[in-house]
PDB file of C-alpha atoms in Angstrom:
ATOM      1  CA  UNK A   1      26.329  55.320 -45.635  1.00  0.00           C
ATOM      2  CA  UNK A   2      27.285  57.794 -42.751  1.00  0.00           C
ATOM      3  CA  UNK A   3      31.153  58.087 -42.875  1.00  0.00           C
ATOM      4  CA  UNK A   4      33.539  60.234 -40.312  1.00  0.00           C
ATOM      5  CA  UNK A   5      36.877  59.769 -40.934  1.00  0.00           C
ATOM      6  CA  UNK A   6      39.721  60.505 -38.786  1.00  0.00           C
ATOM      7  CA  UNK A   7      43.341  61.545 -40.164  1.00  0.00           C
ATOM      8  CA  UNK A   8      45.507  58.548 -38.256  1.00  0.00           C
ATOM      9  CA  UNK A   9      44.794  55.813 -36.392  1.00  0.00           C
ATOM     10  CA  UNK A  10      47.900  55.470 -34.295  1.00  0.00           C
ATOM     11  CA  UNK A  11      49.966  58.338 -33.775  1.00  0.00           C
ATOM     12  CA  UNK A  12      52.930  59.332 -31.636  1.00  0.00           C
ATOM     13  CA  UNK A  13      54.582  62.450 -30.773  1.00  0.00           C
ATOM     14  CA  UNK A  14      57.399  63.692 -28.386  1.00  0.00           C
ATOM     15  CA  UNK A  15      57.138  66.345 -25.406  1.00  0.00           C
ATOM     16  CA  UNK A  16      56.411  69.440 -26.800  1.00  0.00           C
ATOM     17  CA  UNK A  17      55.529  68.959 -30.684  1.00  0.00           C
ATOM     18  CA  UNK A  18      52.459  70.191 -31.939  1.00  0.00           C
ATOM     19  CA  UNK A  19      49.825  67.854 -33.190  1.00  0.00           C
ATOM     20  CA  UNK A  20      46.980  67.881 -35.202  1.00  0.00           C
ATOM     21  CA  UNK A  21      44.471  65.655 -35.289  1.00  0.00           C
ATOM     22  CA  UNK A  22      41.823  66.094 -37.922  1.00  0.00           C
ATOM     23  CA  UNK A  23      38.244  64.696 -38.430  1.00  0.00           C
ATOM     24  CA  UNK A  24      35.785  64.584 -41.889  1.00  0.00           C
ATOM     25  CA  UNK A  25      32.129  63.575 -42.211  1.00  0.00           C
ATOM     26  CA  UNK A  26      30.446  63.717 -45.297  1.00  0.00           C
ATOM     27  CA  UNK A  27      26.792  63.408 -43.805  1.00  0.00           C
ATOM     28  CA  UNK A  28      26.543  67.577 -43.511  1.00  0.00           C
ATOM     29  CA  UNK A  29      26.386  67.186 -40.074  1.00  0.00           C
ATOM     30  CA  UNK A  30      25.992  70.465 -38.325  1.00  0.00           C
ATOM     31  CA  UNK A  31      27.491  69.561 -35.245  1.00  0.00           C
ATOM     32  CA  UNK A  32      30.778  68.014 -34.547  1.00  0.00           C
ATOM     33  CA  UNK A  33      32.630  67.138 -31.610  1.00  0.00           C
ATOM     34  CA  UNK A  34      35.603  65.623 -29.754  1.00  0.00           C
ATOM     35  CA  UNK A  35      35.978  63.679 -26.637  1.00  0.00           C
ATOM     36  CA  UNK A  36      38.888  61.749 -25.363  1.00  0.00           C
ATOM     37  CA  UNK A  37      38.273  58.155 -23.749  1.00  0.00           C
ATOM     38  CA  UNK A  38      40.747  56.753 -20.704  1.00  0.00           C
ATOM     39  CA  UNK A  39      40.077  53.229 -19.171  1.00  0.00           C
ATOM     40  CA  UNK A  40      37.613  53.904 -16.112  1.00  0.00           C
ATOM     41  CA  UNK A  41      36.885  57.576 -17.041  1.00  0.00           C
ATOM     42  CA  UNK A  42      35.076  56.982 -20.333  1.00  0.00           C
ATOM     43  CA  UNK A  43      34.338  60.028 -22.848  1.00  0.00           C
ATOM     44  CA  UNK A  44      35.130  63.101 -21.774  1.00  0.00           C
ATOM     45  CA  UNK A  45      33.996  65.931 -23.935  1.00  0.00           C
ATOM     46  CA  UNK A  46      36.759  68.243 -25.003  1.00  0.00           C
ATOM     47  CA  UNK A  47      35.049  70.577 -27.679  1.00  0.00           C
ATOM     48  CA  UNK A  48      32.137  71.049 -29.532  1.00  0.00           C
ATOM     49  CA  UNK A  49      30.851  73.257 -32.329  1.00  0.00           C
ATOM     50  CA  UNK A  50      27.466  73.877 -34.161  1.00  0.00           C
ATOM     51  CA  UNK A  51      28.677  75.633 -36.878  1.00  0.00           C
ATOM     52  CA  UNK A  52      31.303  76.856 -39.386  1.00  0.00           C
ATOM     53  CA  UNK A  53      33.930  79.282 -37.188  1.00  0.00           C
ATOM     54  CA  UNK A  54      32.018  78.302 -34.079  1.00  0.00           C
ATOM     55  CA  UNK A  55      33.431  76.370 -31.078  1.00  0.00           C
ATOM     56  CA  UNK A  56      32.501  75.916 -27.441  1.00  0.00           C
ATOM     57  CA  UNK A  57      34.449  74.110 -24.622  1.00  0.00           C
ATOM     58  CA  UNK A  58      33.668  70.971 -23.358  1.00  0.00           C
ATOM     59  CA  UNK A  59      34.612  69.294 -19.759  1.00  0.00           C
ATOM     60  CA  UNK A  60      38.425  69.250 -20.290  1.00  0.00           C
ATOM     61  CA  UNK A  61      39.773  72.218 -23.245  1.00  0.00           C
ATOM     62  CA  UNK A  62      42.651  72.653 -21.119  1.00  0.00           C
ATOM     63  CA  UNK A  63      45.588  72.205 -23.516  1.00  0.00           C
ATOM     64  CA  UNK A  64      43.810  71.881 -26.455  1.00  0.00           C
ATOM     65  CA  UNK A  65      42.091  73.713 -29.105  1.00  0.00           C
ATOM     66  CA  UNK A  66      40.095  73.347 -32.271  1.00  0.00           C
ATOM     67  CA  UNK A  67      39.274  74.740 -36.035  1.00  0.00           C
ATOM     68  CA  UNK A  68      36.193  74.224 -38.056  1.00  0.00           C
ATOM     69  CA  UNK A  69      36.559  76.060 -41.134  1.00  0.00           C
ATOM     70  CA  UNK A  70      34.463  73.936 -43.055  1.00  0.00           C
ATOM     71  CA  UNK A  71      31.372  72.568 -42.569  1.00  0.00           C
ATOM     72  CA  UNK A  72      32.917  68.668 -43.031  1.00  0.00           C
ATOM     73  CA  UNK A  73      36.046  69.342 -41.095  1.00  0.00           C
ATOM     74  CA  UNK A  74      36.991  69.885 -37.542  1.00  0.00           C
ATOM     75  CA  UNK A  75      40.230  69.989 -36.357  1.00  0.00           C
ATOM     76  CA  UNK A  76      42.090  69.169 -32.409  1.00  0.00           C
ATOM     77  CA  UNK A  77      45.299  70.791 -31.956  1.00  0.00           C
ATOM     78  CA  UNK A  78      47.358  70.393 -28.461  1.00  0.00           C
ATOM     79  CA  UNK A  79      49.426  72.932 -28.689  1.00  0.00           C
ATOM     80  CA  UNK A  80      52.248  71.477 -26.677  1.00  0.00           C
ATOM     81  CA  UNK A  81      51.747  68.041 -26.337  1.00  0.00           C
ATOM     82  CA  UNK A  82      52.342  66.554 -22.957  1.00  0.00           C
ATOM     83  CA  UNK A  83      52.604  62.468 -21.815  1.00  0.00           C
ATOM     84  CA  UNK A  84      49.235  63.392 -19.933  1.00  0.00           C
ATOM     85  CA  UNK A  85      47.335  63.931 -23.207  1.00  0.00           C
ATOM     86  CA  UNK A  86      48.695  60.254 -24.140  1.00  0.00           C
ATOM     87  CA  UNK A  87      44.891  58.973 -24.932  1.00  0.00           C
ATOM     88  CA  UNK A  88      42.318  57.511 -27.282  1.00  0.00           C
ATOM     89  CA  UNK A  89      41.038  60.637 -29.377  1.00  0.00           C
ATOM     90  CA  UNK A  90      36.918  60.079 -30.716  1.00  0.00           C
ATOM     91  CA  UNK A  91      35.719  62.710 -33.355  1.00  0.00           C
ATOM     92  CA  UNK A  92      31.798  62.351 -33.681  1.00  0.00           C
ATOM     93  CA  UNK A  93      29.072  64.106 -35.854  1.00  0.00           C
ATOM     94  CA  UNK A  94      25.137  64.910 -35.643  1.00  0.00           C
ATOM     95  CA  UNK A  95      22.744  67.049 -37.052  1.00  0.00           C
ATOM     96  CA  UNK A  96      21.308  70.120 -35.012  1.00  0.00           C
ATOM     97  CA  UNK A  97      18.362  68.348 -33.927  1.00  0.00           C
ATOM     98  CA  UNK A  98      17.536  68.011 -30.209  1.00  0.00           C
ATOM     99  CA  UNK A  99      19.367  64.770 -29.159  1.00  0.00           C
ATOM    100  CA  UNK A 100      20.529  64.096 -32.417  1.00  0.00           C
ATOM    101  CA  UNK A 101      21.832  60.858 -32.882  1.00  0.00           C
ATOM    102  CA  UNK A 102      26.175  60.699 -32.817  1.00  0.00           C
ATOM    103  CA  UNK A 103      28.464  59.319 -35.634  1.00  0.00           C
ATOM    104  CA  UNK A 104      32.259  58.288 -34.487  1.00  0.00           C
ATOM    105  CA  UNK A 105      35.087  58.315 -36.096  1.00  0.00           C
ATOM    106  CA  UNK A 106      37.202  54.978 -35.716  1.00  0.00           C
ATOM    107  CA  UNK A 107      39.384  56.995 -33.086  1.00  0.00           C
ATOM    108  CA  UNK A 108      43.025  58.011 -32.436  1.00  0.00           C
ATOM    109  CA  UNK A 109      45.353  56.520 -30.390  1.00  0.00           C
ATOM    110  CA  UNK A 110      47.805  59.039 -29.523  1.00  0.00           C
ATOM    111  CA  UNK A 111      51.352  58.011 -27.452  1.00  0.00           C
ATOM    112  CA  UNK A 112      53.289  61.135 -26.201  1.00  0.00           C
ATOM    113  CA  UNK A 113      56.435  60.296 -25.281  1.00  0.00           C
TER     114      UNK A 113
ATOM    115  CA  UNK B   1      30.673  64.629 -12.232  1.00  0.00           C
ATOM    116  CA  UNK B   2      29.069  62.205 -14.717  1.00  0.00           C
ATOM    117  CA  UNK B   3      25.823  62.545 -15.976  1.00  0.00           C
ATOM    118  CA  UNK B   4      25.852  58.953 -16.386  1.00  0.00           C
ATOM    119  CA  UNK B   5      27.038  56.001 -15.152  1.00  0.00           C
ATOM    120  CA  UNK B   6      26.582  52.323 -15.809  1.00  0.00           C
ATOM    121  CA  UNK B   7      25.978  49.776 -13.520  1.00  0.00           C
ATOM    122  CA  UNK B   8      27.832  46.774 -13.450  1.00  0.00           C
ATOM    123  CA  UNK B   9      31.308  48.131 -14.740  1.00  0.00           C
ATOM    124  CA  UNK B  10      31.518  44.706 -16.271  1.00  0.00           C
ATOM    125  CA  UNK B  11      29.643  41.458 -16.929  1.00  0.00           C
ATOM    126  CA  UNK B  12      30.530  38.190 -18.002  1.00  0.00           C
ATOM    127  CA  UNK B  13      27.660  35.720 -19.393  1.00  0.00           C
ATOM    128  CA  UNK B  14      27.435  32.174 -21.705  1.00  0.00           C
ATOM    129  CA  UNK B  15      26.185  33.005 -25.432  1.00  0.00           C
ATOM    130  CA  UNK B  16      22.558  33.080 -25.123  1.00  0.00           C
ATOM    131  CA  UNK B  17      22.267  34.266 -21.897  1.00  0.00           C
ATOM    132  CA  UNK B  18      20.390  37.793 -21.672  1.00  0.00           C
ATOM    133  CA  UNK B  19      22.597  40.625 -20.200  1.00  0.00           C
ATOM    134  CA  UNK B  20      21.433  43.800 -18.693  1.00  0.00           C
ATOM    135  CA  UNK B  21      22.865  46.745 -17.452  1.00  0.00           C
ATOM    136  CA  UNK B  22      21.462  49.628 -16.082  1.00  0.00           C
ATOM    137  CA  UNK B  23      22.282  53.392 -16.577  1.00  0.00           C
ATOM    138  CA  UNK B  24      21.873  56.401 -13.798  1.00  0.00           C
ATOM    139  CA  UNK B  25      21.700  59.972 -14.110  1.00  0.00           C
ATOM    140  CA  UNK B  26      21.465  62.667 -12.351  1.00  0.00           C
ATOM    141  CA  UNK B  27      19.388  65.566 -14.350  1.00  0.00           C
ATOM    142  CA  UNK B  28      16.739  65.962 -16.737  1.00  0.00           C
ATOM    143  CA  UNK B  29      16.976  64.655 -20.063  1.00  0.00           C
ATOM    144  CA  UNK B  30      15.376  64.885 -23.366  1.00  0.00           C
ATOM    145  CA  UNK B  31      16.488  61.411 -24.188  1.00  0.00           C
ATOM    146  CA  UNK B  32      18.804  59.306 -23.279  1.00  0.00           C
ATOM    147  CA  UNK B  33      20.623  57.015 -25.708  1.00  0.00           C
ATOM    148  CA  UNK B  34      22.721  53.799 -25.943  1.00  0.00           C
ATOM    149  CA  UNK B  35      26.363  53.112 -28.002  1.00  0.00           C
ATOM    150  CA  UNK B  36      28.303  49.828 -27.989  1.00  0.00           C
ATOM    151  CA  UNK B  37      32.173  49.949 -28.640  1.00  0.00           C
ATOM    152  CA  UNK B  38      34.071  47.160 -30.186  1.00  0.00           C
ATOM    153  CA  UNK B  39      37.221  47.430 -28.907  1.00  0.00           C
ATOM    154  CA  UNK B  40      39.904  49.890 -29.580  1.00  0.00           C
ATOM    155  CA  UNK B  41      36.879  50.981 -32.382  1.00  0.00           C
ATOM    156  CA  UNK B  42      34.447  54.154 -32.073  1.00  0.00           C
ATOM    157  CA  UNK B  43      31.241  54.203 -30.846  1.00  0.00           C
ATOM    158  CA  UNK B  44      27.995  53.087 -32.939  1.00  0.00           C
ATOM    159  CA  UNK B  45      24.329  54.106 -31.715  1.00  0.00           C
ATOM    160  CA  UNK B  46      22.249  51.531 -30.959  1.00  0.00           C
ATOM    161  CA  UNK B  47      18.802  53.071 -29.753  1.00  0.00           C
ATOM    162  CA  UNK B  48      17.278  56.045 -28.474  1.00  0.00           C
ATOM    163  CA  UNK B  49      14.823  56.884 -26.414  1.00  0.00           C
ATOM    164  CA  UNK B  50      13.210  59.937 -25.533  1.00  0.00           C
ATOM    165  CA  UNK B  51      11.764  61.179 -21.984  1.00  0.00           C
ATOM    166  CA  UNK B  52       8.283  60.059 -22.465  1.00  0.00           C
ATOM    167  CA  UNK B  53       8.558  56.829 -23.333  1.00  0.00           C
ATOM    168  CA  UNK B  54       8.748  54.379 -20.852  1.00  0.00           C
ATOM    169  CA  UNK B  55      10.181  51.357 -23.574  1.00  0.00           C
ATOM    170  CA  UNK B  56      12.159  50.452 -26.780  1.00  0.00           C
ATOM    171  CA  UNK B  57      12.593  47.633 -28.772  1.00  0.00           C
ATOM    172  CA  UNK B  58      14.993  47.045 -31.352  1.00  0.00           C
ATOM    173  CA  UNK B  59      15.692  43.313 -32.653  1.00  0.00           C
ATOM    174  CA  UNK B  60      17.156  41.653 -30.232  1.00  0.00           C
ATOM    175  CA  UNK B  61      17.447  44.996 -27.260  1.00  0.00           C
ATOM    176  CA  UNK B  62      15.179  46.540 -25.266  1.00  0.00           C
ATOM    177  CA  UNK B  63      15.482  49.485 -23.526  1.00  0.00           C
ATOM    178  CA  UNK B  64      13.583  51.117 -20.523  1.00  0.00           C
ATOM    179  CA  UNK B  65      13.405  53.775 -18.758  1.00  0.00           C
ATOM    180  CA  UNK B  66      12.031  55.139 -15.674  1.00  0.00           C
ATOM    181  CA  UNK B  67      12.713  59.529 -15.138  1.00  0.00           C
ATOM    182  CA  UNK B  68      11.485  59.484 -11.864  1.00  0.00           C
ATOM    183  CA  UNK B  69      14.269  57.092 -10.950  1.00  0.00           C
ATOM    184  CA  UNK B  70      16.384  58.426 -13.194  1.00  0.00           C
ATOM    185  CA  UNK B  71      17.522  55.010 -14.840  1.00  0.00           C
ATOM    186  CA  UNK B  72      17.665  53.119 -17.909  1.00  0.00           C
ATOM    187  CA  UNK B  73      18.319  49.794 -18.652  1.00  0.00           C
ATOM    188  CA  UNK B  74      19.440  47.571 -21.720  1.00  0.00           C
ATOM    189  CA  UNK B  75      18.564  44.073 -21.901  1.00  0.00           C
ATOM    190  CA  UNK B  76      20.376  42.078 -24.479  1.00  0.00           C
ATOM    191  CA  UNK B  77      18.446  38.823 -25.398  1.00  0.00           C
ATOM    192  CA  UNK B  78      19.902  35.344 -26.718  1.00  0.00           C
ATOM    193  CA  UNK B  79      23.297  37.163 -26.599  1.00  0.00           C
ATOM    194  CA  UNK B  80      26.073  35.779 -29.217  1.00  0.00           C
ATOM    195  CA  UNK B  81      29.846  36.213 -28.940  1.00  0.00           C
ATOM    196  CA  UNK B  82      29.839  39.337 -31.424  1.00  0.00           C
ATOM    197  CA  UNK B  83      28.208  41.062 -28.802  1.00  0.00           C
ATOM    198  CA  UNK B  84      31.187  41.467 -26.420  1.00  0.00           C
ATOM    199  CA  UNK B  85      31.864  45.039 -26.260  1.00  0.00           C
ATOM    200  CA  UNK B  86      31.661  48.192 -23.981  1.00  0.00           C
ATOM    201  CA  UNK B  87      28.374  49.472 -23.512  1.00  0.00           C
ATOM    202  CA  UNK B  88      28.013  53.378 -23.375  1.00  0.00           C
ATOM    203  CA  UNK B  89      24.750  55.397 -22.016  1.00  0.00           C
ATOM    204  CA  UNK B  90      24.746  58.902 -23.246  1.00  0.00           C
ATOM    205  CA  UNK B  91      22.476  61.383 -22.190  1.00  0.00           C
ATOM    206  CA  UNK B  92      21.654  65.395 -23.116  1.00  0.00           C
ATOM    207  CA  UNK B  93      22.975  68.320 -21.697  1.00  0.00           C
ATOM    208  CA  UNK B  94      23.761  71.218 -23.834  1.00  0.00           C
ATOM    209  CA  UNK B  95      21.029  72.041 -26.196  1.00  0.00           C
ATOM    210  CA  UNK B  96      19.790  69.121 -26.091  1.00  0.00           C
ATOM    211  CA  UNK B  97      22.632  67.136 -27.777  1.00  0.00           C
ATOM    212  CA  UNK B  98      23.921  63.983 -26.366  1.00  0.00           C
ATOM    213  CA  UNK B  99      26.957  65.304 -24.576  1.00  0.00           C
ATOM    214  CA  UNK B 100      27.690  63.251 -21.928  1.00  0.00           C
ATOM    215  CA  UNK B 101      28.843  59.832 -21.874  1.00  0.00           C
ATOM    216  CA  UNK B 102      29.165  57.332 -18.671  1.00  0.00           C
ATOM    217  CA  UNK B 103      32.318  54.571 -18.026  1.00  0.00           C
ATOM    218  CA  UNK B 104      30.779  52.416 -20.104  1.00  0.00           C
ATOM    219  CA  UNK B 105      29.945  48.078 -18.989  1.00  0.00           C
ATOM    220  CA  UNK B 106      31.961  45.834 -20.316  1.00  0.00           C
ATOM    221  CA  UNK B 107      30.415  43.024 -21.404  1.00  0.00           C
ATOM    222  CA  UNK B 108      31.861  39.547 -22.817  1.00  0.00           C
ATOM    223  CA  UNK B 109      29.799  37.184 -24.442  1.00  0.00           C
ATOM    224  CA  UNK B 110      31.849  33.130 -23.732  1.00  0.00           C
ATOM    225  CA  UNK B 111      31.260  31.022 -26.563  1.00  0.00           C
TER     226      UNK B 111
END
């Protein structure tokens, strides 16, 4: 059974801390991603990458960035987390395949403060 | 802007009603798919379909679309309470991958 796993459910941080937010499939899915989700604004792509070491920015990589040293594992770091990154975090996977078909994580629900 | 964008941002209907909502978009598309959220949950795939087909089926959905309008629509038949959820067109931009995601309809099933 497809499986992506996210590292927390509910998080939250203060002004300013560093936060990572981490996200495992175990279907060998080439391609992972991560958007963020706000009420009225729906997913909004933040990064992407199609392979090991690779990354490429999405709509919104301001304030963020990412780490795929693995194949299973792709990471989201904010770098200085501010209240306006306070949002519902979605890690997905697919295989390479034109239009492949998207696997979510459960999601993270991250509160700056 | 949005590549796509659902149409009605919600809908309210009695269990067994059918629901529909539609889906816009703006360029050209390999295929265009459809996710349902249960809420405060990820998103799960529900069907795709791809540029030249005109219609899907799958149990109790059915999805159409129509590239020179640049729409798709998902009907929901005999609709049950477990189907309240958003309802999430996605459609391809970058290498073909399903990048782009609209506001979603919110739909509630009444019991």
């Amino acid at each position: 059974d497809v499986k992506v796993t996210q590292s927390s459910r509910y998080l939250v941080k203060r002004t300013g801390e560093k936060v990572f937010l981490e996200c495992v499939q175990d279907m060998d899915h080439e391609n992972m991603f991560w958007y963020r989700q706000d009420p009225g604004l729906g997913l909004r792509l933040i990064y992407f990458s199609y392979d090991v070491k690779m990354k490429e920015k999405g709509d919104i990589p301001e304030g963020y960035s990412v780490s795929r040293e693995k194949k299973e594992r792709f990471s989201l770091i904010l770098e200085s987390a501010s209240t306006n990154q306070t949002s519902m975090y979605l890690c997905a996977s697919s295989f390479a395949q034109r239009g492949g078909t998207q696997y979510f994580g459960p999601g993270t629900r991250l509160l700056v403060l | 802007s949005q590549q796509g964008e659902e149409d009605p941002q919600a809908l309210s209907i009695q269990e067994g009603e059918n629901a529909t909502m539609n889906c816009s978009y703006k360029t050209s598309i390999n295929n265009l798919q459809w996710y349902r959220q249960n809420s405060g949950r990820g998103l799960v795939h529900l069907i795709l379909i791809r540029s030249n087909e005109r219609e899907k089926h799958s149990g109790r959905l059915r999805v159409t679309l129509d590239t020179s309008k640049k729409s798709s629509s998902l009907l929901i038949t005999a609709s049950r309470a477990a189907d309240t959820a958003s309802y999430f067109c996605a459609t391809g931009r970058y290498y073909g991958q399903n990048f782009v995601f609209g506001p979603g309809t919110r739909l509630s099933v009444l019991p």
